Coordinates of C-alpha atoms and ligand atoms in Angstrom, one line a residue:
M26 CA 9.7 -39.7 30.0
S27 CA 7.4 -42.6 29.1
P28 CA 8.4 -46.1 30.1
A29 CA 10.6 -48.0 27.6
G30 CA 8.5 -50.1 25.3
A31 CA 5.5 -47.8 25.3
E32 CA 7.4 -45.6 22.8
A33 CA 7.6 -48.4 20.3
R34 CA 3.9 -49.1 20.2
P35 CA 2.5 -47.4 17.2
V36 CA -0.3 -44.8 17.8
P37 CA -3.2 -45.2 15.4
V38 CA -3.1 -42.1 13.2
P39 CA -5.4 -41.1 10.3
A40 CA -3.6 -41.1 7.0
W41 CA -4.3 -37.4 6.4
E42 CA -2.0 -36.5 9.3
R43 CA 1.0 -38.0 7.7
A44 CA 0.2 -36.5 4.3
A45 CA -0.4 -33.1 6.0
G46 CA 2.9 -33.3 7.8
R47 CA 4.8 -33.9 4.6
L48 CA 2.9 -31.2 2.7
W49 CA 3.4 -28.7 5.5
H50 CA 7.1 -29.4 5.6
A51 CA 7.4 -28.9 1.8
A52 CA 5.4 -25.7 2.1
L53 CA 7.6 -24.2 4.8
A54 CA 10.8 -25.2 3.2
G55 CA 9.7 -24.0 -0.2
G56 CA 8.4 -20.7 1.2
F57 CA 11.6 -20.0 3.0
L58 CA 13.7 -20.9 -0.1
V59 CA 11.6 -18.5 -2.3
A60 CA 11.8 -15.7 0.3
W61 CA 15.6 -16.2 0.6
L62 CA 16.1 -16.1 -3.2
T63 CA 13.8 -13.1 -3.7
A64 CA 15.2 -10.9 -1.0
D65 CA 16.4 -8.4 -3.6
E66 CA 14.3 -5.3 -4.2
D67 CA 13.7 -6.2 -7.9
T68 CA 11.7 -9.2 -6.7
Y69 CA 10.2 -7.5 -3.7
R70 CA 6.6 -8.4 -4.3
M71 CA 7.4 -12.1 -4.5
H72 CA 9.6 -11.7 -1.4
V73 CA 6.7 -10.2 0.6
F74 CA 4.4 -13.0 -0.7
A75 CA 6.8 -15.7 0.3
G76 CA 7.3 -14.0 3.7
W77 CA 3.6 -14.1 4.5
W78 CA 3.5 -17.7 3.3
V79 CA 6.2 -18.6 5.8
V80 CA 4.4 -16.8 8.6
G81 CA 1.2 -18.6 7.6
A82 CA 3.0 -22.0 7.5
V83 CA 4.4 -21.5 11.0
L84 CA 0.9 -20.6 12.4
A85 CA -0.6 -23.5 10.4
R86 CA 1.9 -25.9 12.1
L87 CA 0.7 -24.8 15.5
A88 CA -2.9 -25.2 14.5
L89 CA -2.3 -28.6 13.1
A90 CA -0.6 -29.7 16.3
V91 CA -3.8 -28.7 18.2
V92 CA -6.2 -30.7 16.1
A93 CA -4.0 -33.8 15.5
T94 CA -3.7 -37.1 17.3
P95 CA -1.7 -36.7 20.5
R96 CA 1.8 -38.2 20.0
G97 CA 1.1 -38.6 16.3
P98 CA 3.2 -37.2 13.4
L99 CA 1.8 -33.7 13.9
A100 CA 2.3 -33.5 17.6
L101 CA 4.9 -30.9 18.5
V102 CA 6.7 -33.2 20.9
R103 CA 6.9 -36.8 19.6
P104 CA 7.9 -39.5 22.0
G105 CA 10.7 -41.7 20.6
R106 CA 12.4 -38.9 18.7
P107 CA 15.8 -37.8 20.0
A108 CA 15.6 -34.7 22.1
A109 CA 18.2 -33.0 19.9
M110 CA 16.0 -33.4 16.8
L111 CA 13.0 -31.9 18.6
A112 CA 15.1 -29.0 20.0
F113 CA 16.5 -28.1 16.6
A114 CA 13.1 -28.5 14.8
A115 CA 11.7 -26.1 17.5
L116 CA 14.6 -23.7 17.0
V117 CA 13.9 -23.7 13.2
L118 CA 10.2 -23.0 13.8
V119 CA 10.9 -20.2 16.2
A120 CA 13.7 -18.7 14.1
V121 CA 11.8 -18.9 10.8
G122 CA 8.7 -17.5 12.4
A123 CA 10.6 -14.6 13.9
A124 CA 12.4 -13.9 10.5
G125 CA 9.0 -13.9 8.7
W126 CA 7.3 -11.8 11.3
S127 CA 10.1 -9.2 11.5
G128 CA 9.9 -9.0 7.7
V129 CA 6.2 -8.2 7.8
V130 CA 7.0 -5.5 10.4
A131 CA 10.0 -4.2 8.3
D132 CA 7.7 -3.8 5.3
G133 CA 6.2 -0.8 7.0
H134 CA 9.0 0.2 9.2
P135 CA 12.4 0.3 7.5
A136 CA 14.2 0.7 10.8
V137 CA 13.5 -3.0 11.5
E138 CA 15.3 -4.1 8.3
D139 CA 18.6 -4.9 10.1
L140 CA 16.9 -7.0 12.7
H141 CA 15.0 -8.8 9.9
E142 CA 18.2 -9.5 8.1
G143 CA 19.9 -10.8 11.3
L144 CA 16.9 -13.1 12.1
S145 CA 16.8 -14.4 8.6
N146 CA 20.5 -15.3 8.8
L147 CA 19.8 -17.0 12.1
A148 CA 16.9 -18.9 10.6
L149 CA 19.2 -20.1 7.8
A150 CA 21.8 -21.3 10.3
A151 CA 19.1 -23.1 12.3
I152 CA 17.8 -24.8 9.2
G153 CA 21.4 -25.8 8.4
L154 CA 21.8 -27.3 11.9
H155 CA 18.4 -29.1 11.6
V156 CA 19.2 -30.6 8.2
G157 CA 22.7 -31.6 9.3
L158 CA 21.4 -33.2 12.4
V159 CA 18.7 -35.1 10.6
M160 CA 21.1 -36.4 8.0
W161 CA 23.4 -37.5 10.8
L162 CA 20.6 -39.3 12.6
V163 CA 19.4 -40.9 9.5
R164 CA 22.8 -42.5 9.1
G165 CA 21.4 -44.7 11.9
R166 CA 23.4 -43.6 14.9
W167 CA 20.5 -42.6 17.0
L168 CA 17.4 -43.7 15.2
R169 CA 18.1 -47.3 15.9
P170 CA 16.1 -48.1 19.1
R171 CA 18.5 -48.2 22.0
P172 CA 16.4 -47.8 25.1
S173 CA 19.4 -47.8 27.3
Q174 CA 20.8 -44.7 25.7
R175 CA 19.5 -41.4 27.0
A176 CA 19.0 -38.7 24.5
P177 CA 21.1 -35.5 25.1
Q178 CA 19.4 -33.1 27.4
P179 CA 17.1 -30.8 25.4
L180 CA 18.0 -27.9 27.7
R181 CA 21.7 -28.2 26.9
L182 CA 20.9 -28.2 23.2
L183 CA 18.5 -25.3 23.5
L184 CA 21.3 -23.4 25.3
L185 CA 23.7 -24.2 22.5
G186 CA 21.2 -23.0 19.9
G187 CA 20.5 -19.8 22.0
G188 CA 24.2 -19.2 22.3
L189 CA 24.6 -19.5 18.6
A190 CA 21.7 -17.1 18.0
A191 CA 23.2 -14.6 20.4
A192 CA 26.6 -14.8 18.7
L193 CA 25.0 -14.2 15.3
L194 CA 22.9 -11.3 16.4
A195 CA 25.9 -9.8 18.2
A196 CA 28.0 -10.1 15.0
G197 CA 25.6 -7.6 13.3
P198 CA 26.0 -4.6 15.7
A199 CA 29.7 -5.5 16.3
R200 CA 30.4 -4.7 12.6
A201 CA 28.4 -1.5 12.9
G202 CA 30.9 0.8 14.6
D203 CA 32.7 3.9 13.5
P204 CA 36.0 2.0 12.8
A205 CA 34.3 0.2 9.9
R206 CA 33.1 3.4 8.3
D207 CA 36.6 5.0 8.8
A208 CA 38.3 2.1 7.3
L209 CA 35.9 2.2 4.3
L210 CA 36.7 5.9 3.7
A211 CA 40.4 5.3 4.2
G212 CA 40.3 2.5 1.6
L213 CA 38.4 4.8 -0.8
A214 CA 40.9 7.6 -0.3
K215 CA 43.8 5.2 -1.2
A216 CA 41.9 4.0 -4.3
A217 CA 41.2 7.6 -5.3
R218 CA 44.9 8.5 -5.1
A219 CA 45.7 5.5 -7.2
E220 CA 43.1 6.7 -9.8
D221 CA 44.5 10.2 -9.8
P222 CA 47.8 11.2 -8.1
A223 CA 46.5 14.8 -7.8
F224 CA 43.7 13.7 -5.5
T225 CA 43.9 15.4 -2.1
A226 CA 40.6 15.0 -0.2
F227 CA 36.9 14.1 -0.6
S228 CA 34.5 17.0 -1.0
P229 CA 31.0 17.2 0.4
E230 CA 30.1 19.8 -2.3
R231 CA 31.1 17.4 -5.1
G232 CA 29.2 14.7 -3.2
E233 CA 26.0 16.8 -3.1
K234 CA 26.3 17.5 -6.9
L235 CA 26.5 13.8 -7.5
Y236 CA 23.6 13.2 -5.2
R237 CA 21.4 15.6 -7.2
A238 CA 22.9 15.1 -10.7
R239 CA 20.4 14.3 -13.4
T240 CA 22.3 12.9 -16.3
G241 CA 19.2 11.8 -18.2
A242 CA 20.6 8.3 -18.4
N243 CA 17.5 6.8 -16.8
A244 CA 14.1 8.6 -17.1
E245 CA 12.6 6.6 -14.2
L246 CA 15.5 6.9 -11.8
A247 CA 16.6 10.4 -12.7
A248 CA 18.9 11.0 -9.7
C249 CA 20.1 9.5 -6.5
A250 CA 17.7 11.9 -4.8
T251 CA 14.8 10.3 -6.7
C252 CA 14.9 7.4 -4.3
H253 CA 16.9 8.8 -1.4
G254 CA 14.9 12.1 -1.3
D255 CA 15.7 15.7 -1.9
D256 CA 16.3 16.1 1.8
P257 CA 18.6 13.2 2.8
T258 CA 17.8 13.7 6.5
R259 CA 14.2 12.6 5.7
P260 CA 13.1 9.1 4.7
G261 CA 13.3 8.4 0.9
R262 CA 11.0 6.4 -1.2
H263 CA 12.0 3.7 -3.7
A264 CA 10.9 4.8 -7.1
K265 CA 10.0 1.3 -8.3
T266 CA 8.7 -0.6 -5.2
G267 CA 7.2 2.5 -3.5
R268 CA 8.8 1.3 -0.2
E269 CA 10.2 3.8 2.3
I270 CA 14.0 4.0 2.5
R271 CA 15.6 5.1 5.8
P272 CA 17.2 8.6 5.5
A273 CA 20.4 8.5 3.6
A274 CA 22.1 11.0 6.0
L275 CA 24.3 9.6 8.8
S276 CA 22.8 12.0 11.3
A277 CA 19.3 10.5 10.8
T278 CA 20.4 6.9 10.3
P279 CA 23.5 6.3 12.5
S280 CA 24.1 2.8 11.1
R281 CA 24.8 4.2 7.6
F282 CA 28.0 3.1 5.7
T283 CA 29.2 0.6 8.3
D284 CA 28.9 -2.5 6.1
P285 CA 31.5 -2.2 3.3
D286 CA 30.0 -5.0 1.3
K287 CA 26.6 -3.4 1.3
V288 CA 28.0 0.0 0.4
T289 CA 30.1 -1.4 -2.5
E290 CA 27.1 -3.5 -3.7
R291 CA 24.8 -0.4 -3.7
F292 CA 27.3 1.8 -5.5
D293 CA 27.9 -0.9 -8.1
R294 CA 24.2 -1.1 -8.6
D295 CA 22.8 2.4 -8.1
C296 CA 25.5 4.4 -10.1
P297 CA 25.1 2.5 -13.4
A298 CA 21.3 2.5 -13.0
V299 CA 21.0 6.3 -12.3
L300 CA 24.1 7.8 -14.0
G301 CA 24.6 5.3 -16.7
R302 CA 28.2 4.8 -15.5
A303 CA 30.2 3.4 -12.6
C304 CA 31.2 5.6 -9.7
S305 CA 34.9 6.1 -9.2
A306 CA 36.5 5.9 -5.8
R307 CA 36.5 9.7 -5.7
D308 CA 32.7 9.8 -6.5
R309 CA 32.1 7.2 -3.7
G310 CA 34.1 9.1 -1.1
D311 CA 32.5 12.4 -2.1
Y312 CA 29.0 10.9 -1.8
L313 CA 29.7 9.4 1.6
T314 CA 31.4 12.6 2.9
F315 CA 28.3 14.6 1.8
L316 CA 25.9 12.3 3.6
M317 CA 28.1 12.2 6.7
S318 CA 28.1 16.0 6.8
K319 CA 24.4 16.2 6.8
Ligands
LIG411 C1 15.9 2.8 -7.2 C2 16.1 3.6 -6.0 C3 17.5 4.0 -5.6 C4 18.2 5.0 -6.3 C5 17.8 5.8 -7.6 C6 19.5 5.1 -5.6 N1 19.5 4.2 -4.5 FE1 21.0 4.0 -3.2 N2 19.9 2.7 -2.1 C7 18.6 2.3 -2.5 C8 18.1 1.3 -1.5 C9 16.8 0.5 -1.5 C10 19.2 1.1 -0.6 C11 19.2 0.2 0.6 C12 18.3 0.6 1.7 C13 19.0 1.4 2.8 O1 20.3 1.5 2.8 O2 18.3 2.0 3.6 C14 20.2 2.0 -1.0 C15 21.4 2.2 -0.4 C16 22.5 2.9 -0.8 C17 23.8 2.9 -0.2 C18 24.2 2.1 1.0 C19 24.0 2.9 2.3 C20 24.4 2.2 3.5 O3 24.0 2.6 4.6 O4 25.2 1.2 3.4 C21 24.6 3.7 -1.0 C22 26.0 4.0 -0.8 C23 23.8 4.2 -2.1 N3 22.5 3.7 -2.0 C24 24.2 5.0 -3.1 C25 23.4 5.5 -4.1 C26 23.9 6.4 -5.1 C27 25.3 7.0 -5.2 C28 22.8 6.7 -5.9 C29 22.8 7.6 -7.2 C30 23.9 7.3 -8.1 C31 21.7 5.9 -5.4 N4 22.1 5.3 -4.3 C32 20.5 5.9 -6.0 C33 17.9 2.7 -3.6 C34 18.3 3.6 -4.5

């Protein structure tokens, strides 16, 4: 802690540093926004570009801090700023950097995708906290110089941030248990009975037929197997983006079919694209039963 009064004295800073600080902030925020909005596979190239941009911006920030005036606007720790603000800005930098870097790794290693998704959600949460805190501070509660008031302990705030991060990360695997998959199948069975009272059970044989069916509806995406592979226990390859897809079979990818929203979203997207029609509840249950038997 520097003595009171010293903080108020302005440090002479070249104008470029202030400009660089603003530009950098816009570059990071813009890059993250673009990456967030393009996370879909149809905009994959843009997503990868934005991801590298974000990683570059985080590294650039560290480089700028090294060359800039000590205690100036580009210093990582700026005297006079509330500790909470510094702590959350640091959390954003670390979380966004980790999200970006895990994305770069996931590009070549699909197994890292879940981690990348978790870290990206965490980064978004950190950004929300950072923005909320800054807005609160700007209302004038803490930015008014009150030398008598001690800023909250950075350690406590970091612990708070870390606890939040751990909770978010734990929420991922917590959803990824067998109960979720069982509940999904039970829900589909109920829907299949509602569709057809004669329905008795899902069939892995019908599921395999669906997996390999070539209806001719889409020349480029001829069958589910076109992307998911003839052998579902082996990694597939996306017919459009060329990216590897984790094996569709449960035995090879134990986290399969544990996120009902993801499963529904994929059926709603992949069935019309490949078969030219929606998949019924029976189709869905058959398909899952086939891949769970593999
Ligand atoms: C254009 C390529 C492509 C085709 C064709 C395709 N899929 Fe997919 N599918 C994907 C991708 C990419 C994912 C998400 C990555 C992952 O789950 O590893 C996915 C995931 C899924 C999932 C979710 C798996 C899970 O673990 O939650 C289901 C269900 C699914 N696809 C069903 C189908 C069905 C049914 C067909 C055929 C009618 C089909 N897919 C055809 C690309 C494709």
